[in-house]
PDB file of C-alpha atoms in Angstrom:
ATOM      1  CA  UNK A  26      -9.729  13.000   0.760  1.00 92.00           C
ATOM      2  CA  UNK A  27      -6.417  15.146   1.315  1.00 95.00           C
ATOM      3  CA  UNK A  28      -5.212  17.938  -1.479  1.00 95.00           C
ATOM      4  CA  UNK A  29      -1.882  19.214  -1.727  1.00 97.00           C
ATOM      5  CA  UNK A  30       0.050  21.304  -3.984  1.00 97.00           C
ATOM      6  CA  UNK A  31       3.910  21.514  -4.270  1.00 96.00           C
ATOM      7  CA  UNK A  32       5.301  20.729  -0.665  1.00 95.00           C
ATOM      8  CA  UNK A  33       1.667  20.316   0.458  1.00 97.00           C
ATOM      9  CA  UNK A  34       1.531  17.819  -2.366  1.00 98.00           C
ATOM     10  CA  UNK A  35       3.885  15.586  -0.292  1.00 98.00           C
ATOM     11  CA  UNK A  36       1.997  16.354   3.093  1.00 98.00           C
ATOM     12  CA  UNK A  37      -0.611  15.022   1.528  1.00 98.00           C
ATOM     13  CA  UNK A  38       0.934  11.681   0.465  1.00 98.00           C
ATOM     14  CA  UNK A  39       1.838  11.013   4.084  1.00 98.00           C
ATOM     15  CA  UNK A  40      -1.116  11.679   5.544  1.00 98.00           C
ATOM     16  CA  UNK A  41      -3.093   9.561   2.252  1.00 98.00           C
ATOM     17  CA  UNK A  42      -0.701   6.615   3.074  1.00 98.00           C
ATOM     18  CA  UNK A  43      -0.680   6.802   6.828  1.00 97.00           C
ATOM     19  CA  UNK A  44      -4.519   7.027   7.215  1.00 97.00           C
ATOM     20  CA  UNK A  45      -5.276   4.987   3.838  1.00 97.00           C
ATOM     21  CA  UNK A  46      -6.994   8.233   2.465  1.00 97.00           C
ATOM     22  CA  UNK A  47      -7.753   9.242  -1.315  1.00 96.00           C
ATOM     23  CA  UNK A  48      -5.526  12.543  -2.239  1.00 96.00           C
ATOM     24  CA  UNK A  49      -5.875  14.819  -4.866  1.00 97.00           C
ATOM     25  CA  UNK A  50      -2.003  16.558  -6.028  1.00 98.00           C
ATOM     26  CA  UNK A  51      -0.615  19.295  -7.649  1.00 97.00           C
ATOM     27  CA  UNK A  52       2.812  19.360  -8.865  1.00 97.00           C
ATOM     28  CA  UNK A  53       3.589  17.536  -5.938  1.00 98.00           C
ATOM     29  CA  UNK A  54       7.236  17.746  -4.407  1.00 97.00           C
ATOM     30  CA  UNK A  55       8.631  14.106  -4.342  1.00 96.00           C
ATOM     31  CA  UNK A  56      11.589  13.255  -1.954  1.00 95.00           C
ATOM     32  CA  UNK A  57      11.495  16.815  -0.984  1.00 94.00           C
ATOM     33  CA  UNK A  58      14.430  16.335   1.607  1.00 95.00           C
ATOM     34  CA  UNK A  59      16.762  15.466  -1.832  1.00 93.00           C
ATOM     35  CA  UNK A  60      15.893  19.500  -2.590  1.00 89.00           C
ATOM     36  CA  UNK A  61      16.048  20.989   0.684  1.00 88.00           C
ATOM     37  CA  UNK A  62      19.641  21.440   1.281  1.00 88.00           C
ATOM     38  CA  UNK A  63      19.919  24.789  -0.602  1.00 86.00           C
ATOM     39  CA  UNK A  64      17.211  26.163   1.770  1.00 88.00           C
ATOM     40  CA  UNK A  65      19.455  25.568   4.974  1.00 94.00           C
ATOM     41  CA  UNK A  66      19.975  29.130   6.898  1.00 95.00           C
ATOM     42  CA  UNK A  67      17.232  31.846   7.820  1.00 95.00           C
ATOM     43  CA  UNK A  68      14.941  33.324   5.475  1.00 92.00           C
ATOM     44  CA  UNK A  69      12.157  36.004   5.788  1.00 91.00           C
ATOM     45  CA  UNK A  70       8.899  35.339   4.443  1.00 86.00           C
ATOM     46  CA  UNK A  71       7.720  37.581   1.678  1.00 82.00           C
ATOM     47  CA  UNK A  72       4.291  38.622   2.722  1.00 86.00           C
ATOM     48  CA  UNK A  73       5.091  38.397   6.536  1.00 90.00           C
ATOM     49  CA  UNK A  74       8.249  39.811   7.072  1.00 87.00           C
ATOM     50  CA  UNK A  75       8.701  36.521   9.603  1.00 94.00           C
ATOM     51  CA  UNK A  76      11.944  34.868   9.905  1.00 94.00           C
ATOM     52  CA  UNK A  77      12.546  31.168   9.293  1.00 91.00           C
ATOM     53  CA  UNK A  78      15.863  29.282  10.029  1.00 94.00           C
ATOM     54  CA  UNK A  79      15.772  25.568   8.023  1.00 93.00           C
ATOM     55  CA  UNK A  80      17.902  23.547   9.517  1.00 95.00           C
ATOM     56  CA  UNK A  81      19.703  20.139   9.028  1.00 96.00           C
ATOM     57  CA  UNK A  82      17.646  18.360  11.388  1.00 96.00           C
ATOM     58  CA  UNK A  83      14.417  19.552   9.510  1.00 94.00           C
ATOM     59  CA  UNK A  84      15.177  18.168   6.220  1.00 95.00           C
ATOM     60  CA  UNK A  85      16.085  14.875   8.026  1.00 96.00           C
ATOM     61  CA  UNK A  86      12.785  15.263   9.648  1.00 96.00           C
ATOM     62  CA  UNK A  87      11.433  15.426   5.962  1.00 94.00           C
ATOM     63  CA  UNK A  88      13.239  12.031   5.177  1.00 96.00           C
ATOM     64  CA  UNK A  89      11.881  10.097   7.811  1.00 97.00           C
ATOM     65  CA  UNK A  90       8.117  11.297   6.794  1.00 97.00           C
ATOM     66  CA  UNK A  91       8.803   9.747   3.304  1.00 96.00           C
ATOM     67  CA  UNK A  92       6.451   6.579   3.397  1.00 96.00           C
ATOM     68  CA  UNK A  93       8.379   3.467   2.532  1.00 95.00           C
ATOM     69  CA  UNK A  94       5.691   2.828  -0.362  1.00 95.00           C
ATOM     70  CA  UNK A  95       2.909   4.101  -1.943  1.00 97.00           C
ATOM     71  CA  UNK A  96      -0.609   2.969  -2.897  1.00 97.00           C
ATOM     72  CA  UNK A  97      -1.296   4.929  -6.384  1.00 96.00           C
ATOM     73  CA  UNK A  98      -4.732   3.984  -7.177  1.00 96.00           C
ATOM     74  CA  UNK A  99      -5.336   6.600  -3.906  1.00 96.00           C
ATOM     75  CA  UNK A 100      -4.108   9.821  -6.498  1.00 98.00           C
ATOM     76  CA  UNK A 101      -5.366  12.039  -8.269  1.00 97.00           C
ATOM     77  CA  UNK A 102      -2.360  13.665 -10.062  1.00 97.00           C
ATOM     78  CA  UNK A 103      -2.163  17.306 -11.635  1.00 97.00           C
ATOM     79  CA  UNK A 104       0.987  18.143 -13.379  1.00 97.00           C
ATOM     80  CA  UNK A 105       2.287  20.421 -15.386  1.00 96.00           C
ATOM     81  CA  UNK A 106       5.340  19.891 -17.805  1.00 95.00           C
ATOM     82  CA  UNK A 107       6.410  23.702 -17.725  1.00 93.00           C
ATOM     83  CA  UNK A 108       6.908  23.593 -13.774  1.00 93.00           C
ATOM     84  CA  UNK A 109       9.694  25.655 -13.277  1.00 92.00           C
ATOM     85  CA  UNK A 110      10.263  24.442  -9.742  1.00 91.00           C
ATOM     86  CA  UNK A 111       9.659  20.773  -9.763  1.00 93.00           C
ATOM     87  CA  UNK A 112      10.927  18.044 -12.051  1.00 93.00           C
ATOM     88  CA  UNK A 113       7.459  16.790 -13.256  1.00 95.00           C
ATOM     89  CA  UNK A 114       9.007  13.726 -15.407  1.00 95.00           C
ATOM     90  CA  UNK A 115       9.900  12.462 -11.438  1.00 95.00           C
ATOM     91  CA  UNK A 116       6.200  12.923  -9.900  1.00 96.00           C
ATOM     92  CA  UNK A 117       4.993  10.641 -12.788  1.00 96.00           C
ATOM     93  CA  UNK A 118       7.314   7.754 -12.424  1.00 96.00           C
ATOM     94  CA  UNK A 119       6.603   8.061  -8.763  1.00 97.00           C
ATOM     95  CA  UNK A 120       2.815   8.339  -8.877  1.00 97.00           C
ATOM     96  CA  UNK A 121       2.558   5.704 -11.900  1.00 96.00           C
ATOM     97  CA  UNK A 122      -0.257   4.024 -12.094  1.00 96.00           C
ATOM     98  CA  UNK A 123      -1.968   6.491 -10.217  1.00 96.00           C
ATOM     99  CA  UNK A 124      -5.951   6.415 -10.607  1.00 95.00           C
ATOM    100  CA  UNK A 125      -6.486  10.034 -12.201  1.00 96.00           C
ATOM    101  CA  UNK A 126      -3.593  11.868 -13.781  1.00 97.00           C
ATOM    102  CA  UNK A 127      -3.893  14.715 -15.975  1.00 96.00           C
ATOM    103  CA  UNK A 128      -0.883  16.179 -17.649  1.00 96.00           C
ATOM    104  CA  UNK A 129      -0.451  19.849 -18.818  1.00 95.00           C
ATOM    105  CA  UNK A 130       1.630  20.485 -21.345  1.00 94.00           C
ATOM    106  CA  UNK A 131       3.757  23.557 -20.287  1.00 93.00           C
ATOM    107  CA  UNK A 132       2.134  25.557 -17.504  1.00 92.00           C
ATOM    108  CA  UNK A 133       3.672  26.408 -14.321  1.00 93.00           C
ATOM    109  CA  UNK A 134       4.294  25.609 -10.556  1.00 93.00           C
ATOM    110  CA  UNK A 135       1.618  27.638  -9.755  1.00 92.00           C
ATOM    111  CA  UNK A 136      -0.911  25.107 -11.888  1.00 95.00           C
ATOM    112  CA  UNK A 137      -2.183  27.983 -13.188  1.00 94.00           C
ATOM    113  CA  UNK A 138      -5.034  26.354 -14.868  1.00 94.00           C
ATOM    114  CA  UNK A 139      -6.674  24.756 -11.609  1.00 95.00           C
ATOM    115  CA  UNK A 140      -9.735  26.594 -12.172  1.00 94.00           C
ATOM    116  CA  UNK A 141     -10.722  24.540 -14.865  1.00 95.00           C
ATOM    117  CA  UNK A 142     -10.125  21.709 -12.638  1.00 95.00           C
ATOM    118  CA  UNK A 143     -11.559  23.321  -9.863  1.00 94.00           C
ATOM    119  CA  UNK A 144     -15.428  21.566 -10.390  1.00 95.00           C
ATOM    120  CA  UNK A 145     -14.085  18.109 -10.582  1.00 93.00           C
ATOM    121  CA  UNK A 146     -12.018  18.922  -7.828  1.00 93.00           C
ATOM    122  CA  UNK A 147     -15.018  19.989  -5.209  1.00 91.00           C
ATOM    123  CA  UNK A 148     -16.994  16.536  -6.204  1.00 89.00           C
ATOM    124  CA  UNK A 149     -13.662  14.863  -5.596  1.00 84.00           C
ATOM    125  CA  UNK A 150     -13.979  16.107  -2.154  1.00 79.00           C
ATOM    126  CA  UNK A 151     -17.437  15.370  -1.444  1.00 78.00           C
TER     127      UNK A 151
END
């Protein structure tokens, strides 16, 4: 089993679909190289002070990761409808049919209820 969140959340897909794995997502980023393109240039990380430069070639490297199709009855699928980053209406049509999904109304990016989730998560894992 793989678990990702937001851009981890897509990660994960790959590496469920590539290696036939169960995941388990949160707010997952679909097509993330679609939302990408405002991201081009340098940026410093908050906690690190580190520099980053995104660049065109990156977010085509993004593209090309995007698996042709997906398996849904591998997800679990935690969403939130208040996610302020992520369009969560487009993570269900993608992920539909998926094998567990459970749907917050309003929240946030963060899935700020997780803990709650958190026990079902670690047997998940097992």
């Amino acid at each position: 089993v793989v678990m990702g969140s937001s851009l981890g959340g897509f990660f994960a897909t790959v590496v469920a679909e590539r290696y036939g794995l169960a995941a388990v997502l949160i707010n997952p980023a679909v097509r993330p190289h679609q939302l990408a393109h405002h991201f081009l240039g340098t940026h410093r990380y908050y906690y690190s002070a580190q520099e980053v430069t995104v660049t065109p070639e990156m977010i085509d490297a993004l593209a090309a990761l995007e698996p042709k199709s997906i398996h849904p009855e591998r997800y679990w699928l935690m969403l939130a409808s208040g996610d302020e980053t992520l369009d969560a209406q487009q993570a269900l049509a993608y992920y539909r049919g998926c094998q567990r999904l459970d749907y917050v109304e309003g929240g946030d990016h963060s899935f700020s209820c997780f803990p709650e989730y958190l026990p079902a998560v670690i047997d998940a894992l097992r």
